Coordinates of C-alpha atoms and ligand atoms in Angstrom, one line a residue:
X14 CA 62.6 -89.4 56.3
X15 CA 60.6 -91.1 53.7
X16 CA 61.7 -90.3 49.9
X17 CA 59.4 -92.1 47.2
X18 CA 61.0 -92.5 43.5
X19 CA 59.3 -93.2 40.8
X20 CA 56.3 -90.3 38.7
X21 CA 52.8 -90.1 39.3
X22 CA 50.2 -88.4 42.0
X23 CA 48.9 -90.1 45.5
X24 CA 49.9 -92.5 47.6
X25 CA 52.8 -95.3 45.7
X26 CA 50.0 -98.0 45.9
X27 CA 46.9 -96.0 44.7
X28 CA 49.2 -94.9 41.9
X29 CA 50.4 -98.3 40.9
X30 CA 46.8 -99.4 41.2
X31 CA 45.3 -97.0 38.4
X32 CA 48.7 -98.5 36.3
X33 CA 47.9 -102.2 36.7
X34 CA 43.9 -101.7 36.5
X35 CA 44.9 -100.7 32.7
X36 CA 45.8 -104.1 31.9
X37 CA 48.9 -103.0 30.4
X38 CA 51.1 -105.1 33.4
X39 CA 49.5 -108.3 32.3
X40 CA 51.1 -108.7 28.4
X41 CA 54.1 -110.8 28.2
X42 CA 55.8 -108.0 26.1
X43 CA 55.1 -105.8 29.4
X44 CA 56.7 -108.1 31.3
X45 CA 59.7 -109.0 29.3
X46 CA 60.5 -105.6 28.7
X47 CA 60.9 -105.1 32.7
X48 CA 62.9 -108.2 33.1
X49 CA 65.3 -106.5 30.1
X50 CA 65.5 -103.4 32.2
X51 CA 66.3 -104.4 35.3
X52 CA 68.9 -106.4 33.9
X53 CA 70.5 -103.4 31.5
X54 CA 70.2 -101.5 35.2
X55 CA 72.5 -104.2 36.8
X56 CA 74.8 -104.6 33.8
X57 CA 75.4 -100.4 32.7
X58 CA 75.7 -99.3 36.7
X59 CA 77.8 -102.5 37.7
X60 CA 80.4 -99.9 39.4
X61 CA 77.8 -97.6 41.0
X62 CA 76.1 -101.1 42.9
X63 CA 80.1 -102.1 43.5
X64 CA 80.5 -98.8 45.5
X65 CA 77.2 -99.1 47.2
X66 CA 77.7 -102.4 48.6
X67 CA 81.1 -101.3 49.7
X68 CA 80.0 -98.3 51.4
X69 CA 77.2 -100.4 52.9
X70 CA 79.6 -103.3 54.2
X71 CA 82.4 -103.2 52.8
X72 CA 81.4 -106.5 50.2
X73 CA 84.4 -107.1 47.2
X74 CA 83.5 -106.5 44.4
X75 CA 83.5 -110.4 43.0
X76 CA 81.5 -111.0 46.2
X77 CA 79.3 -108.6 45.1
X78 CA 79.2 -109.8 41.5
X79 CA 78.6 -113.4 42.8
X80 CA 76.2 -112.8 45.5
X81 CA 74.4 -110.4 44.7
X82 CA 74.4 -108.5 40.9
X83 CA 75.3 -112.0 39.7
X84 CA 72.2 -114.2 41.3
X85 CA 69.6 -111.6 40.5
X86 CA 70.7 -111.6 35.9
X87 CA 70.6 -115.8 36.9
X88 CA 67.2 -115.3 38.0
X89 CA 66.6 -112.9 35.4
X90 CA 68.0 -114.8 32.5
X91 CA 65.9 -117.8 34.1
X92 CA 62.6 -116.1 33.8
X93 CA 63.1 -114.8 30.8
X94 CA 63.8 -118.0 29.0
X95 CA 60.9 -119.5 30.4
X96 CA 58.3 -116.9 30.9
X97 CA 55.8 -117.6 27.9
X98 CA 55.4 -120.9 29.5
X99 CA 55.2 -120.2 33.1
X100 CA 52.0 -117.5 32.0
X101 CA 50.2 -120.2 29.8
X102 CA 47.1 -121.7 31.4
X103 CA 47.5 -124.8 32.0
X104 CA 44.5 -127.6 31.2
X105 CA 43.6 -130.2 33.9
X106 CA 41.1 -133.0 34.2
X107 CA 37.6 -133.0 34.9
X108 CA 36.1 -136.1 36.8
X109 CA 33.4 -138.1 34.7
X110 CA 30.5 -136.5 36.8
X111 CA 31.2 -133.1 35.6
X112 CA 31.7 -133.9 31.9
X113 CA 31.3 -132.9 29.3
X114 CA 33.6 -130.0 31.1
X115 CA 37.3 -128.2 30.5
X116 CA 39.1 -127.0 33.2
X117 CA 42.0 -124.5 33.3
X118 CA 44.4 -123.3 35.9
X119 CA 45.1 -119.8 34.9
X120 CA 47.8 -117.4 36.4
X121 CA 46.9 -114.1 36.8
X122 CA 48.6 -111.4 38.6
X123 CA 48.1 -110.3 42.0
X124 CA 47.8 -106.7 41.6
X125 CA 50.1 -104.2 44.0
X126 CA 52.2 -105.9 45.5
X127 CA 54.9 -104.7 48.7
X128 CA 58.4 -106.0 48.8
X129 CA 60.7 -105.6 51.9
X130 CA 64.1 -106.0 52.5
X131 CA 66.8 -106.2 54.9
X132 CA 70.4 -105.1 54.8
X133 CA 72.7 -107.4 54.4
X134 CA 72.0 -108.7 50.6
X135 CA 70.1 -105.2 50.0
X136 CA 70.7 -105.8 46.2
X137 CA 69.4 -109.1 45.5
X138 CA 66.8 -109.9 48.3
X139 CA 64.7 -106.9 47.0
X140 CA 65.9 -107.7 42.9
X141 CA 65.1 -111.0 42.8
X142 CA 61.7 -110.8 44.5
X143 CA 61.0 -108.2 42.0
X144 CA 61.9 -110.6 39.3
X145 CA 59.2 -113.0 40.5
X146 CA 56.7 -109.8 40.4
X147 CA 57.3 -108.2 37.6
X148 CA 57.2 -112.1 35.9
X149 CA 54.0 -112.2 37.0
X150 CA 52.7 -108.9 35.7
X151 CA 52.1 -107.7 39.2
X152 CA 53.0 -103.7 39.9
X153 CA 55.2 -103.5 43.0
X154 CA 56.3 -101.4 45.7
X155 CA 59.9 -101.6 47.1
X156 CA 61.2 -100.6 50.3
X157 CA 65.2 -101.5 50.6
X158 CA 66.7 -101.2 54.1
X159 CA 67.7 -98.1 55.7
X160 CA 70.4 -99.1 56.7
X161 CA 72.2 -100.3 53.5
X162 CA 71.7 -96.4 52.8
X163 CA 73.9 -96.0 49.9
X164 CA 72.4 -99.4 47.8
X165 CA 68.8 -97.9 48.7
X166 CA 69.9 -94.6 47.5
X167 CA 71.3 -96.4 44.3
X168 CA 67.8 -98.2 43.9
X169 CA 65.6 -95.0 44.2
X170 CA 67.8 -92.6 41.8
X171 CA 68.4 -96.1 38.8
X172 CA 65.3 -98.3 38.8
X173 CA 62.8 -95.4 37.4
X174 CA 64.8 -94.9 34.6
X175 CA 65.0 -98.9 33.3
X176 CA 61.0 -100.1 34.7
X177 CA 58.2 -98.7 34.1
X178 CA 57.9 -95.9 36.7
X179 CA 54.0 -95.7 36.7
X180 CA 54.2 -99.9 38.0
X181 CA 57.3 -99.6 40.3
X182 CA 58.1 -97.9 42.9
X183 CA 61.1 -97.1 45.4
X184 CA 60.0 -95.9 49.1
X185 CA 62.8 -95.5 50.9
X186 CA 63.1 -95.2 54.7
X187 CA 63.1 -96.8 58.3
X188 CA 60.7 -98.9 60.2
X189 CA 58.2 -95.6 60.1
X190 CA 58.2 -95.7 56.4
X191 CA 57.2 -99.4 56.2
X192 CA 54.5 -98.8 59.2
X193 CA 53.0 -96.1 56.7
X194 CA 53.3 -98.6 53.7
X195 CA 51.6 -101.3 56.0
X196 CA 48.6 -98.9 56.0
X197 CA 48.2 -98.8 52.7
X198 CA 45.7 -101.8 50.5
X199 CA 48.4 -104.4 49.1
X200 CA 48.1 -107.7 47.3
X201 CA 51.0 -109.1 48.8
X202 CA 53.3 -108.3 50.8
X203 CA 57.0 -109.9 50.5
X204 CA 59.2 -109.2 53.6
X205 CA 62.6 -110.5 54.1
X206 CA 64.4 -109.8 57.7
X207 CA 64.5 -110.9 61.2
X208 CA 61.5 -112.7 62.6
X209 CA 60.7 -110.2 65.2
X210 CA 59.9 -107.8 62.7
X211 CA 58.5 -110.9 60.6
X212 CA 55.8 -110.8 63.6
X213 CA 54.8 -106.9 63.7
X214 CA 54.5 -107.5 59.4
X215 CA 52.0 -110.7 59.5
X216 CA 50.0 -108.5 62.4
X217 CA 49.7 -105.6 60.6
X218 CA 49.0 -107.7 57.3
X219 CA 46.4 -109.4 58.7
X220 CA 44.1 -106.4 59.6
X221 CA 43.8 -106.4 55.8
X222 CA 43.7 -110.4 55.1
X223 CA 47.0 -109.6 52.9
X224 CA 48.7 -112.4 52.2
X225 CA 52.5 -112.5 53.2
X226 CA 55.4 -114.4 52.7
X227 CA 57.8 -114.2 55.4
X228 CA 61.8 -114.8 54.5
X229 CA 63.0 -115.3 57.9
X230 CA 66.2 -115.9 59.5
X231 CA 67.2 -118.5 62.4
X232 CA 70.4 -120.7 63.5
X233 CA 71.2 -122.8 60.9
X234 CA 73.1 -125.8 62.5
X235 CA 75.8 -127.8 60.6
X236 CA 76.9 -132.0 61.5
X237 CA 80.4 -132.9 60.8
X238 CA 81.2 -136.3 61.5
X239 CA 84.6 -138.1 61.4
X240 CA 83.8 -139.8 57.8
X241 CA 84.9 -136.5 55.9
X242 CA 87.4 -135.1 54.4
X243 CA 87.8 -132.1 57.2
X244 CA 90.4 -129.4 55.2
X245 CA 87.5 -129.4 51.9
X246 CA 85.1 -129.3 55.0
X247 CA 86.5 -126.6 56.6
X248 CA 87.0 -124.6 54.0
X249 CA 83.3 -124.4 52.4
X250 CA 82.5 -123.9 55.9
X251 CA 84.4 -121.0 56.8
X252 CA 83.3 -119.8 53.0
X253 CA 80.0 -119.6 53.8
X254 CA 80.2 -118.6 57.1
X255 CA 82.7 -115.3 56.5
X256 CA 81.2 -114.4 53.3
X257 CA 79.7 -111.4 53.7
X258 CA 81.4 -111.1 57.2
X259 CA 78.6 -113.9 58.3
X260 CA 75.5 -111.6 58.0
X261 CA 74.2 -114.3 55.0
X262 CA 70.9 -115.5 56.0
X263 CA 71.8 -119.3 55.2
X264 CA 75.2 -118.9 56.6
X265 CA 76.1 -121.3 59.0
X266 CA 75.2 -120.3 62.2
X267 CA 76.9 -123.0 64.3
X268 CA 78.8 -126.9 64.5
X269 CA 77.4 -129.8 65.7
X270 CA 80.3 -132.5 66.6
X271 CA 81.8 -135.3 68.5
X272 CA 84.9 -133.6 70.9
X273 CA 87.4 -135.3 69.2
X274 CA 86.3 -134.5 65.9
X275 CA 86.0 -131.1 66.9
X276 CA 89.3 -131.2 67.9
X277 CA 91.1 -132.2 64.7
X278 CA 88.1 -129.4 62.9
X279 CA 89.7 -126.4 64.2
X280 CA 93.5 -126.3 63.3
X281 CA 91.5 -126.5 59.5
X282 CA 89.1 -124.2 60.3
X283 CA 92.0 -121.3 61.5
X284 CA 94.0 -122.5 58.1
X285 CA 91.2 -122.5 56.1
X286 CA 90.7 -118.6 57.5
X287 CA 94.5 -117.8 56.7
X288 CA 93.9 -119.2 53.1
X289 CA 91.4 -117.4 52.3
X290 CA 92.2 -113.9 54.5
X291 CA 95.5 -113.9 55.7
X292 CA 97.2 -113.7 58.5
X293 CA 95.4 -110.2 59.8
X294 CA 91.9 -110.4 57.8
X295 CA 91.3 -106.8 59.0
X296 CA 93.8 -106.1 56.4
X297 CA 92.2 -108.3 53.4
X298 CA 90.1 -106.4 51.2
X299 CA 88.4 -110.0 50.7
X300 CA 87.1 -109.2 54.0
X301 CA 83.7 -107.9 54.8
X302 CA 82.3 -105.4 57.6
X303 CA 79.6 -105.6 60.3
X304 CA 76.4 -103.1 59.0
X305 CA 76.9 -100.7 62.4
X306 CA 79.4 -100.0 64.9
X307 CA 75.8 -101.1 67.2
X308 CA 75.9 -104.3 65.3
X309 CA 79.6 -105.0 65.8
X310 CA 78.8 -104.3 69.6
X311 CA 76.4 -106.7 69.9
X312 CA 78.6 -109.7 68.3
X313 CA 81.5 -108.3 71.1
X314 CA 78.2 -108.7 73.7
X315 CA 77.6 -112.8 72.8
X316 CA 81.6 -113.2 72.7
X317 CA 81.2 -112.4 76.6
X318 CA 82.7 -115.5 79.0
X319 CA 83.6 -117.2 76.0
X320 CA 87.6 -118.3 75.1
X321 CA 87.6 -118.4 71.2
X322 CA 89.4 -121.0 69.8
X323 CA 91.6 -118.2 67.4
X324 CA 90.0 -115.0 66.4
X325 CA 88.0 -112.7 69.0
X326 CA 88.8 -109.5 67.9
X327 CA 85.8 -107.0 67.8
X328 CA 86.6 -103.1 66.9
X329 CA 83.2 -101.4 66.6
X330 CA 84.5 -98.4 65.6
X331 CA 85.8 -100.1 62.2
X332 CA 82.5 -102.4 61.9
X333 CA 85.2 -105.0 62.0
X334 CA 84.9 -108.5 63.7
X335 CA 87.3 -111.5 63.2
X336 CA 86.7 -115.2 62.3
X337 CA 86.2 -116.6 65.3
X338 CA 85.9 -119.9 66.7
X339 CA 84.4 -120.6 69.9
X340 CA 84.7 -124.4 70.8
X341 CA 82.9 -126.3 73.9
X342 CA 79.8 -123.9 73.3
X343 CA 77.6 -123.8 76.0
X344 CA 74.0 -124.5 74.7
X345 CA 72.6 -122.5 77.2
X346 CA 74.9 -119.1 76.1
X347 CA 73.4 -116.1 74.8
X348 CA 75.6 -117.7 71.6
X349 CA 74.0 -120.5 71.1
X350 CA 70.1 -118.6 72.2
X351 CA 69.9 -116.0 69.2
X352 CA 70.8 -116.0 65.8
X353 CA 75.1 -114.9 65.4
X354 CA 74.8 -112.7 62.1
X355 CA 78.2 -112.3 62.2
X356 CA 81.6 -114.4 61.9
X357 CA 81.7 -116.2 64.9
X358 CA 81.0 -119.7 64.8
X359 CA 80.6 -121.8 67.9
X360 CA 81.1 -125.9 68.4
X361 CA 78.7 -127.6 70.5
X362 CA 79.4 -131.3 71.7
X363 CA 77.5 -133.8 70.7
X364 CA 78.2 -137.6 71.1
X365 CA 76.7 -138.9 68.1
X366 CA 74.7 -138.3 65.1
X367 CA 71.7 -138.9 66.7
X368 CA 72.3 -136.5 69.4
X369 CA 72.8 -133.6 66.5
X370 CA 69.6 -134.6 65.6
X371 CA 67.8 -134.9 69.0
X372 CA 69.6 -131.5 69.2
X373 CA 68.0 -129.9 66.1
X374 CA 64.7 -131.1 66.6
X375 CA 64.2 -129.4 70.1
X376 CA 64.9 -125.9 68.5
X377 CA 63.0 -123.6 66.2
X378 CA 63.0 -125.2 62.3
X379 CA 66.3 -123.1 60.8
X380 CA 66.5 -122.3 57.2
X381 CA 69.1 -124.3 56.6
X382 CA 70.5 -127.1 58.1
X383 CA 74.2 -128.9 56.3
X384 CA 75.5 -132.4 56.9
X385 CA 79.2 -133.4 56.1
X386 CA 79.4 -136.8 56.1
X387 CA 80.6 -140.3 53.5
X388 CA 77.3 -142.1 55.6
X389 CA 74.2 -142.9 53.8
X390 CA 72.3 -143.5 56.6
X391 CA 73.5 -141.0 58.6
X392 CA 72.5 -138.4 55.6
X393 CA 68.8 -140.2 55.7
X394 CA 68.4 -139.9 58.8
X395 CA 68.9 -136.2 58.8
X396 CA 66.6 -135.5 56.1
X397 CA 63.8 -138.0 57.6
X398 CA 64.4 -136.9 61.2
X399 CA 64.9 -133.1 60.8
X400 CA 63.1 -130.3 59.1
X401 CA 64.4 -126.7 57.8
X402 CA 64.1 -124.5 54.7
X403 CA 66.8 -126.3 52.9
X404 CA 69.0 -129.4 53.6
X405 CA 72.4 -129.1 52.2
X406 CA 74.6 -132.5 52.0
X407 CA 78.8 -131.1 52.0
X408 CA 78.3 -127.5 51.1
X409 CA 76.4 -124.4 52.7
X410 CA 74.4 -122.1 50.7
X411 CA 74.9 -123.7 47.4
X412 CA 71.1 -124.1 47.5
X413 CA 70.2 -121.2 46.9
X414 CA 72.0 -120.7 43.4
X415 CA 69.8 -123.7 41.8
X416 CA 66.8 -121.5 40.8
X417 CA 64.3 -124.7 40.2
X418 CA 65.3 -125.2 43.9
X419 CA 62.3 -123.5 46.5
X420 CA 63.9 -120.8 48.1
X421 CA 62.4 -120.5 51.5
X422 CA 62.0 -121.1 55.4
X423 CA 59.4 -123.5 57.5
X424 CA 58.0 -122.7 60.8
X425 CA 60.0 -120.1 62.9
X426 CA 62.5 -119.5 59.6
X427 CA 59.1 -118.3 57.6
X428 CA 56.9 -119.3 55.3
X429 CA 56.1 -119.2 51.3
X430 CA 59.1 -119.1 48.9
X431 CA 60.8 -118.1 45.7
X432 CA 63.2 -118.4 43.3
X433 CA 62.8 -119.6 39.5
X434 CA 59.0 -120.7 39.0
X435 CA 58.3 -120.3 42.9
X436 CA 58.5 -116.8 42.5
X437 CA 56.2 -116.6 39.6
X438 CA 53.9 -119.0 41.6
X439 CA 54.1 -117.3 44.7
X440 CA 53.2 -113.8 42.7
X441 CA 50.7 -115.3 40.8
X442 CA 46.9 -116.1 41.8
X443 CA 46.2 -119.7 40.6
X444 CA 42.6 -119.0 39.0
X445 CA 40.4 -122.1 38.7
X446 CA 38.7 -122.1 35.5
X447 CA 35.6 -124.4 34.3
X448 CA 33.8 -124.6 31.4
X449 CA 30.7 -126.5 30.8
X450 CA 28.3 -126.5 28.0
X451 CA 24.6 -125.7 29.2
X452 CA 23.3 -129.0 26.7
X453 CA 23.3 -131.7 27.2
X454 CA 21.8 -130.6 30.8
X455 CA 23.8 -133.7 32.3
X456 CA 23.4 -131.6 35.8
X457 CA 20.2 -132.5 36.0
X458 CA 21.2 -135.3 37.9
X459 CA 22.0 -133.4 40.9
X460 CA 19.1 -131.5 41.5
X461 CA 16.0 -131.9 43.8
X462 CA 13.9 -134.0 44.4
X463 CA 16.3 -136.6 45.7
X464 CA 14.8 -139.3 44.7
X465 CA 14.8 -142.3 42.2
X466 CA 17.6 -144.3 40.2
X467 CA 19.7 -141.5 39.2
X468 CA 20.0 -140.1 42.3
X469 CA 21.0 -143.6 43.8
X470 CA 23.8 -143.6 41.3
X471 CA 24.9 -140.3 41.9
X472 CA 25.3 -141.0 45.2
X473 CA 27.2 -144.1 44.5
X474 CA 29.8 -142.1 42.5
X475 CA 30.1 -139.5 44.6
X476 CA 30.8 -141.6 47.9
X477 CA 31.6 -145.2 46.8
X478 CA 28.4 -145.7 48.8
X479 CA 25.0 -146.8 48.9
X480 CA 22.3 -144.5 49.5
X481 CA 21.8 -142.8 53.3
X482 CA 18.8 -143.6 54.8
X483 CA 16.2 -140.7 54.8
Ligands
NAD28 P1 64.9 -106.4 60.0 O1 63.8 -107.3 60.3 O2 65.4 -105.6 61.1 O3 64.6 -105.4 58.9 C1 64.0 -105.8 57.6 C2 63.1 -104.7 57.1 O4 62.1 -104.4 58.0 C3 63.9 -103.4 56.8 O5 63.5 -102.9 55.5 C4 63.4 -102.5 57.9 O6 63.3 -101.1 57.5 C5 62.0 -103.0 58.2 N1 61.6 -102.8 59.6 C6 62.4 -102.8 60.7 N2 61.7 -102.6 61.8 C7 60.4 -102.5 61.5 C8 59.2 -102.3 62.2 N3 59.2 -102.2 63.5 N4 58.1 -102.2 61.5 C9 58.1 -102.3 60.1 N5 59.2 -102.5 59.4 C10 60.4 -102.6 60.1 O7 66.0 -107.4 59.4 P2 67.5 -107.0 59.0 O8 68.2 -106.7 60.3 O9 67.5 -106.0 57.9 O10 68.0 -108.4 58.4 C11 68.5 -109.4 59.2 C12 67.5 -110.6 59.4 O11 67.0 -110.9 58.2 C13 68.2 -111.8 60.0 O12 67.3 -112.4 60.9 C14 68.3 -112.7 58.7 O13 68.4 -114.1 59.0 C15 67.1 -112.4 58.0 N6 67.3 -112.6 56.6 C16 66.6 -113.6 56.0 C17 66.8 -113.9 54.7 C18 66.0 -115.0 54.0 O14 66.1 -115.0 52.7 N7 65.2 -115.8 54.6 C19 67.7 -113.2 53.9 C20 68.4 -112.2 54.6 C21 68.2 -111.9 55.9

C-alpha cells in the first residue's frame, strides 16, 4: 500500500514541481523557515519519535535522543547558523586571456529531489538529508522504510504540519512504492540502504540521467594492536558495535588482530558487555532489537559452525540476538562474506599490521575502517595503504557527529556525501557564471583568420608553445 502525505493534486513530483517553479523554495527566508520547522517537529513530538523508534527496534530513548533526534537539530542548528553564507555566490578568478571578465560560482537548487531511506536510523538518515535539501531550496520527496512502520507513520501524519506541504512530501510504502517513485522525473535522487538495492536505484536512475548519491553499507574492519590500552578499547568497541543492536551502518563490522592479542581482547570485550548490559542483556532496556523475527534468523543462519567466544543466543520470536563474539573467524565463512548488521562481532587472525592491511585491501572499500593503536607509523600506514568512507584512529562512529566532516562511502560502500556543507553541496548545482563586457572587443584575438602576431601570441599563452606548423 502506498499512502502519500502532504496537499495538492497529481503525482508527489509534478506537484512539488509547479511549487518549486514559483521561485518561492529559492529565498533564504523560505529555507530558514523549513529548517525551524523541522526542528519544532523534532523538539514538540520528542515522545511520539521515542515511541516510534521503540516500537520499530526497541532503541532507548537517550539512544534515540543521541543518535538520531539529537544528530539531525546538530545538523539543523549547523545549517542554520551558516546558511546565508553557504547560498552566497562565490567570486573566482579569471585567467589574463579572458579579462576584463568576473566569474561567479553560484548555487542554485536542484529542483525535486527523492530521498530514500532504510530502517535502522529511519529518523535521521531521511531528516538529515532533508536538512541538506531543504538548505538548498530544493523541494523533496521522502520515502522512509517500510519496515520502521511506526517512525514512517510518525513522518507522514507530523512533517506536513511544520514544512511547507506544497514542497515536501511523505510517500510511504515498500519496494513497489519506490519502483513507482523511480518512474517519476527527479533531480536527484538520495538513497541510503544496502548495496543490492543501491544497484536496482542507479539502474533505474540512469534511464533518466538522474544523478544519485548512493549511502551504502559494507564490512567495516577494525586493527587492534598490542600498543593500546584494551579495556578503553573494548569498550568503545562494543559501544559502537551493540548500539542499536549492531544494525548502525558504521558499526564495526569485524576485528582484525594478532592471536595473542586477541586473546587478552576478549575477557574485555565480555566485561565491557556486562558494564554496559548486564549480566542477561535480553533483560536491559539499554538493549536494542533485531528489525524482523526474518532478520534475527538470518544473524542465527551466519552463527552456523561457529563456537562464540560468550554470547550466541538468537530468539527470533523476540527480535533478540546477544553480544556475541566469535574468535578464530574463518575468512572464508558466510560471517566474514556479507555484511553482520547485527551484534556479532567476529576476530580474524592476522600476524601483523601489514597483514590487516593486505587483508583490507583485497576486499570491497568499507565505509569505515578504525585503528587502535600508540604507533605513528602504523596509523600512516593505514591511512596511505587503505581506502574507505571514513578512517577513525581509537573510536568508531565518532565521525560521523563532526558535521564539517564528509559523510559518505567510496567504491562498493557508495558514492557522493553529506553532512554540514556537503549536504548543501551535494543538493546544490554549482552554476558557472561569466561576465564579460562586449568593449573593449579583446576577443578578437581568437577569431579567424589564424594568422599574424597576435595569433602567434595567443598561441603561446594558451600552450606555453610556439606556433604548430600549418
Ligand atoms: P534496503 O536497501 O533493503 O532498503 C532501503 C530502501 O530501499 C527502503 O526504503 C526500501 O523500501 C527500498 N527498497 C527495498 N527494495 C527495493 C527495490 N527492490 N526497489 C526499490 N526500492 C527498494 O536497506 P535496509 O535493509 O533498509 O538498510 C540496511 C542497509 O543500509 C545496510 O547495508 C546498511 O549498511 C546500509 N546503510 C547505510 C548507511 C549509510 O549511511 N551509508 C546508513 C544506514 C544503513
Amino acid at each position: 500500500m502506498t499512502v502519500v502525505a502532504g496537499s495538492g493534486t497529481g503525482t508527489a513530483p509534478d506537484a512539488l514541481r509547479a511549487r518549486f517553479d514559483t521561485g518561492v523554495t529559492r529565498s533564504y527566508r523560505w529555507r530558514r523557515a523549513q529548517l525551524r520547522g523541522l526542528r519544532r517537529m523534532l523538539r514538540e513530538h520528542r515522545d511520539q519519535w521515542h515511541a516510534a523508534l521503540r516500537t520499530d527496534l526497541g532503541k532507548h530513548p537517550v539512544e534515540s535522543d543521541v543518535a538520531e533526534i539529537g544528530i539531525v537539530l546538530r545538523e539543523i542548528d549547523h545549517a542554520l547558523r551558516r546558511l546565508r553564507r553557504w547560498m552566497r555566490p562565490r567570486r573566482v578568478g579569471v585567467p589574463l586571456v579572458l579579462a576584463p571578465a568576473t566569474a561567479r560560482i553560484v548555487p542554485e537548487p536542484l529542483g525535486v529531489v527523492l530521498v530514500i531511506g532504510p530502517w535502522n536510523y529511519p529518523l535521521q538518515l531521511v531528516l538529515n538529508p532533508l536538512v541538506g535539501a531543504l538548505a538548498a531550496g530544493n523541494a523533496a520527496v521522502l520515502k522512509p522504510s517500510e519496515l520502521a512502520g511506526a517512525t514512517s507513520a510518525a513522518l507522514a501524519a507530523l512533517l506536513p504540519r511544520y514544512v511547507d506541504p506544497r514542497a515536501v512530501r511523505v510517500v510511504e510504502g515498500g519496494a513497489e512504492a519506490t519502483q513507482r517513485l523511480l518512474h517519476e522525473r527527479f533531480d536527484h535522487v538520495f538513497f541510503t540502504g544496502s548495496e543490492t538495492v543501491g544497484r536496482i536505484i542507479a539502474q533505474e536512475a540512469a534511464r533518466t540521467l538522474t544523478p544519485v548519491t548512493l549511502e551504502l553499507g559494507g564490512k567495516s574492519p577494525v586493527f587492534i594492536d598490542d600498543t593500546v590500552d584494551l579495556a578503553v578499547t573494548a569498550r568503545r568497541l562494543m559501544w559502537g558495535k551493540l548500539l542499536n543492536a549492531g544494525q548502525t551502518c558504521v558499526a564495526p563490522d569485524y576485528v582484525l588482530a594478532t592471536p595473542s592479542t586477541a586473546q587478552a581482547l576478549i575477557p574485555h570485550l565480555e566485561r565491557a558487555v556486562r558494564e554496559m548490559y548486564g549480566d542477561d542483556p535480553a533483560r536491559s532496556p539499554d538493549y536494542g532489537r533485531i528489525v524482523t523475527p526474518r532478520h534475527a534468523e538470518r544473524l542465527a543462519e551466519l552463527l552456523d559452525g561457529h563456537r562464540p567466544s560468550f554470547g550466541g543466543t538468537v530468539s527470533p520470536a523476540d527480535r533478540y540476538v546477544a553480544p556475541t563474539v566469535v574468535d578464530a573467524a574463518e575468512p572464508h565463512s558466510r560471517l566474514m562474506q556479507e555484511e553482520i548488521f547485527g551484534p556479532i562481532l567476529p576476530i580474524v587472525h592476522v600476524a601483523s599490521a601489514g597483514e590487516a592491511r593486505a587483508f583490507i585491501r583485497a576486499r570491497p572499500a568499507p565505509l569505515a575502517a578504525y585503528v587502535f593503536t600508540r604507533r605513528r607509523a602504523v596509523r600512516r600506514a593505514f591511512l596511505r595503504e587503505t581506502t574507505s568512507g571514513a578512517l577513525g584512529f581509537g573510536a568508531p562512529a565518532a565521525h560521523l557527529g563532526a558535521p564539517e566532516l564528509p559523510f559518505g562511502g567510496v567504491g562498493a560502500s557508495g558514492h557522493g556525501r553529506y553532512h554540514g556543507r556537503h549536504s548543501f553541496d551535494t543538493f546544490s548545482h554549482a552554476r558557472a557564471v561569466l561576465r564579460k563586457p562586449l568593449h573593449p572587443d579583446t576577443m578578437a584575438l581568437a577569431y579567424p583568420p589564424y594568422r599574424g602576431w597576435a595569433k602567434a601570441l595567443l598561441v603561446r599563452v594558451m600552450t606555453g608553445m610556439g606556433r604548430s606548423a600549418p
